[in-house]
Amino acid sequence: NSEDVRCKCICPPYKDHSGHIYNKNVSQKDCDCLHVVEPMPVPGPDVEAYCLRCECKYEERSSVTIKVNDRVLLL
């Protein structure tokens, strides 16, 4: 498959938890904290507050283009 899709969630520090970046291959409609952040680093009552701080973006990229660009950089 020449297309890579993923959801990337950047979650800043929250209480005593350090910030973290999560990546997961999910559909665009599932690109949110609840579907991507695993394991959830906070207990149930804090999940909503934690997820509101996370920024999640759906990304599509071409593996073929990335491989070609890497080879060009090596030359």
Short mmCIF file of N, CA and C in Angstrom, two decimals:
data_model
loop_
_atom_site.label_atom_id
_atom_site.label_comp_id
_atom_site.label_asym_id
_atom_site.label_seq_id
_atom_site.Cartn_x
_atom_site.Cartn_y
_atom_site.Cartn_z
N ASN A 1 0.85 -1.18 0.00
CA ASN A 1 0.00 0.00 0.00
C ASN A 1 0.89 1.24 0.00
N SER A 2 0.70 2.13 -0.97
CA SER A 2 1.56 3.30 -1.07
C SER A 2 1.08 4.46 -0.21
N GLU A 3 -0.09 4.35 0.35
CA GLU A 3 -0.61 5.41 1.21
C GLU A 3 -0.56 4.97 2.67
N ASP A 4 -0.01 5.80 3.50
CA ASP A 4 -0.03 5.56 4.93
C ASP A 4 -0.99 6.56 5.55
N VAL A 5 -1.85 6.09 6.41
CA VAL A 5 -2.76 6.97 7.13
C VAL A 5 -2.58 6.71 8.61
N ARG A 6 -2.68 7.77 9.35
CA ARG A 6 -2.57 7.62 10.80
C ARG A 6 -3.20 8.82 11.47
N CYS A 7 -3.44 8.65 12.73
CA CYS A 7 -3.89 9.74 13.56
C CYS A 7 -2.78 10.00 14.56
N LYS A 8 -2.40 11.24 14.69
CA LYS A 8 -1.32 11.62 15.60
C LYS A 8 -1.91 12.55 16.66
N CYS A 9 -1.79 12.15 17.92
CA CYS A 9 -2.28 12.96 19.03
C CYS A 9 -1.09 13.43 19.86
N ILE A 10 -1.01 14.73 20.04
CA ILE A 10 0.03 15.32 20.87
C ILE A 10 -0.65 15.77 22.17
N CYS A 11 -0.24 15.13 23.25
CA CYS A 11 -0.85 15.41 24.54
C CYS A 11 0.19 16.06 25.46
N PRO A 12 -0.08 17.27 25.92
CA PRO A 12 0.87 17.96 26.80
C PRO A 12 0.85 17.36 28.21
N PRO A 13 1.79 17.76 29.04
CA PRO A 13 1.79 17.26 30.42
C PRO A 13 0.45 17.55 31.12
N TYR A 14 0.07 16.64 31.97
CA TYR A 14 -1.19 16.78 32.72
C TYR A 14 -0.96 16.24 34.13
N LYS A 15 -1.16 17.07 35.11
CA LYS A 15 -0.94 16.70 36.51
C LYS A 15 0.46 16.08 36.65
N ASP A 16 0.54 14.83 37.12
CA ASP A 16 1.87 14.22 37.31
C ASP A 16 2.28 13.34 36.12
N HIS A 17 1.61 13.50 34.96
CA HIS A 17 1.95 12.72 33.77
C HIS A 17 2.70 13.61 32.78
N SER A 18 3.79 13.11 32.24
CA SER A 18 4.54 13.89 31.25
C SER A 18 3.80 13.89 29.92
N GLY A 19 4.16 14.83 29.04
CA GLY A 19 3.55 14.89 27.72
C GLY A 19 3.93 13.68 26.89
N HIS A 20 3.13 13.38 25.88
CA HIS A 20 3.40 12.20 25.06
C HIS A 20 2.75 12.37 23.68
N ILE A 21 3.37 11.76 22.68
CA ILE A 21 2.81 11.74 21.32
C ILE A 21 2.36 10.32 21.02
N TYR A 22 1.13 10.19 20.57
CA TYR A 22 0.55 8.88 20.25
C TYR A 22 0.25 8.82 18.75
N ASN A 23 0.55 7.72 18.11
CA ASN A 23 0.22 7.49 16.71
C ASN A 23 -0.53 6.18 16.60
N LYS A 24 -1.57 6.18 15.76
CA LYS A 24 -2.30 4.94 15.56
C LYS A 24 -2.96 4.99 14.19
N ASN A 25 -3.00 3.85 13.53
CA ASN A 25 -3.69 3.75 12.24
C ASN A 25 -5.18 3.55 12.50
N VAL A 26 -5.93 4.62 12.35
CA VAL A 26 -7.39 4.58 12.52
C VAL A 26 -8.02 5.39 11.39
N SER A 27 -9.32 5.24 11.21
CA SER A 27 -10.01 6.02 10.19
C SER A 27 -10.09 7.48 10.64
N GLN A 28 -10.38 8.35 9.68
CA GLN A 28 -10.44 9.77 9.98
C GLN A 28 -11.51 10.07 11.04
N LYS A 29 -12.63 9.34 10.98
CA LYS A 29 -13.71 9.60 11.95
C LYS A 29 -13.32 9.16 13.37
N ASP A 30 -12.36 8.26 13.49
CA ASP A 30 -11.91 7.79 14.80
C ASP A 30 -10.65 8.50 15.29
N CYS A 31 -10.29 9.57 14.61
CA CYS A 31 -9.06 10.29 14.97
C CYS A 31 -9.36 11.23 16.14
N ASP A 32 -9.33 10.66 17.32
CA ASP A 32 -9.52 11.45 18.54
C ASP A 32 -8.80 10.75 19.69
N CYS A 33 -8.69 11.45 20.77
CA CYS A 33 -7.96 10.95 21.93
C CYS A 33 -8.49 9.60 22.42
N LEU A 34 -9.79 9.45 22.47
CA LEU A 34 -10.36 8.21 23.02
C LEU A 34 -10.02 6.98 22.18
N HIS A 35 -9.80 7.15 20.87
CA HIS A 35 -9.49 6.02 20.00
C HIS A 35 -7.98 5.81 19.82
N VAL A 36 -7.19 6.82 20.10
CA VAL A 36 -5.76 6.76 19.78
C VAL A 36 -4.88 6.58 21.02
N VAL A 37 -5.23 7.21 22.10
CA VAL A 37 -4.38 7.18 23.31
C VAL A 37 -4.59 5.86 24.03
N GLU A 38 -3.60 4.98 23.90
CA GLU A 38 -3.61 3.67 24.56
C GLU A 38 -2.20 3.34 25.05
N PRO A 39 -2.05 2.92 26.26
CA PRO A 39 -3.08 2.89 27.30
C PRO A 39 -3.35 4.31 27.80
N MET A 40 -4.55 4.56 28.25
CA MET A 40 -4.92 5.86 28.78
C MET A 40 -4.13 6.07 30.07
N PRO A 41 -3.33 7.14 30.14
CA PRO A 41 -2.44 7.32 31.29
C PRO A 41 -3.10 7.86 32.56
N VAL A 42 -4.38 8.23 32.46
CA VAL A 42 -5.06 8.82 33.63
C VAL A 42 -6.28 7.98 33.99
N PRO A 43 -6.71 8.04 35.25
CA PRO A 43 -7.89 7.28 35.66
C PRO A 43 -9.17 7.88 35.07
N GLY A 44 -10.24 7.10 35.08
CA GLY A 44 -11.53 7.47 34.50
C GLY A 44 -12.00 8.89 34.70
N PRO A 45 -12.01 9.41 35.94
CA PRO A 45 -12.52 10.77 36.15
C PRO A 45 -11.70 11.86 35.44
N ASP A 46 -10.43 11.59 35.13
CA ASP A 46 -9.55 12.59 34.49
C ASP A 46 -9.49 12.46 32.97
N VAL A 47 -10.11 11.43 32.39
CA VAL A 47 -9.98 11.18 30.95
C VAL A 47 -10.47 12.37 30.12
N GLU A 48 -11.63 12.90 30.44
CA GLU A 48 -12.17 14.01 29.65
C GLU A 48 -11.24 15.22 29.69
N ALA A 49 -10.77 15.59 30.88
CA ALA A 49 -9.88 16.75 31.01
C ALA A 49 -8.56 16.50 30.28
N TYR A 50 -8.05 15.28 30.36
CA TYR A 50 -6.80 14.93 29.68
C TYR A 50 -6.98 15.03 28.17
N CYS A 51 -8.05 14.44 27.66
CA CYS A 51 -8.28 14.41 26.21
C CYS A 51 -8.55 15.80 25.64
N LEU A 52 -9.16 16.67 26.40
CA LEU A 52 -9.41 18.04 25.91
C LEU A 52 -8.10 18.78 25.65
N ARG A 53 -7.04 18.38 26.31
CA ARG A 53 -5.74 19.04 26.14
C ARG A 53 -4.97 18.48 24.93
N CYS A 54 -5.34 17.31 24.46
CA CYS A 54 -4.63 16.66 23.35
C CYS A 54 -5.06 17.25 22.01
N GLU A 55 -4.11 17.40 21.12
CA GLU A 55 -4.39 17.84 19.75
C GLU A 55 -4.18 16.65 18.83
N CYS A 56 -5.26 16.21 18.17
CA CYS A 56 -5.19 15.05 17.29
C CYS A 56 -5.39 15.49 15.85
N LYS A 57 -4.52 14.98 14.95
CA LYS A 57 -4.62 15.30 13.53
C LYS A 57 -4.54 14.03 12.71
N TYR A 58 -5.39 13.95 11.70
CA TYR A 58 -5.38 12.84 10.76
C TYR A 58 -4.36 13.16 9.68
N GLU A 59 -3.49 12.21 9.38
CA GLU A 59 -2.43 12.43 8.39
C GLU A 59 -2.46 11.35 7.34
N GLU A 60 -2.28 11.76 6.09
CA GLU A 60 -2.11 10.84 4.98
C GLU A 60 -0.77 11.18 4.35
N ARG A 61 -0.01 10.16 4.02
CA ARG A 61 1.27 10.39 3.37
C ARG A 61 1.57 9.23 2.45
N SER A 62 2.41 9.47 1.48
CA SER A 62 2.76 8.46 0.51
C SER A 62 4.09 7.82 0.87
N SER A 63 4.08 6.52 1.15
CA SER A 63 5.32 5.80 1.47
C SER A 63 6.29 5.83 0.30
N VAL A 64 5.78 5.74 -0.91
CA VAL A 64 6.63 5.76 -2.10
C VAL A 64 7.37 7.07 -2.19
N THR A 65 6.67 8.18 -1.99
CA THR A 65 7.31 9.49 -2.04
C THR A 65 8.37 9.61 -0.96
N ILE A 66 8.08 9.14 0.24
CA ILE A 66 9.04 9.21 1.33
C ILE A 66 10.28 8.40 0.98
N LYS A 67 10.12 7.19 0.44
CA LYS A 67 11.27 6.36 0.09
C LYS A 67 12.10 7.00 -1.02
N VAL A 68 11.43 7.58 -2.02
CA VAL A 68 12.15 8.24 -3.11
C VAL A 68 12.93 9.43 -2.57
N ASN A 69 12.31 10.24 -1.72
CA ASN A 69 12.98 11.40 -1.15
C ASN A 69 14.16 10.98 -0.29
N ASP A 70 14.05 9.90 0.47
CA ASP A 70 15.16 9.41 1.28
C ASP A 70 16.33 9.01 0.40
N ARG A 71 16.06 8.35 -0.73
CA ARG A 71 17.12 7.92 -1.64
C ARG A 71 17.79 9.14 -2.26
N VAL A 72 17.01 10.14 -2.63
CA VAL A 72 17.58 11.35 -3.23
C VAL A 72 18.50 12.04 -2.21
N LEU A 73 18.09 12.09 -0.97
CA LEU A 73 18.92 12.72 0.06
C LEU A 73 20.22 11.98 0.27
N LEU A 74 20.23 10.66 0.08
CA LEU A 74 21.43 9.87 0.25
C LEU A 74 22.43 10.05 -0.90
N LEU A 75 21.93 10.46 -2.06
CA LEU A 75 22.80 10.62 -3.22
C LEU A 75 23.57 11.87 -3.16
#
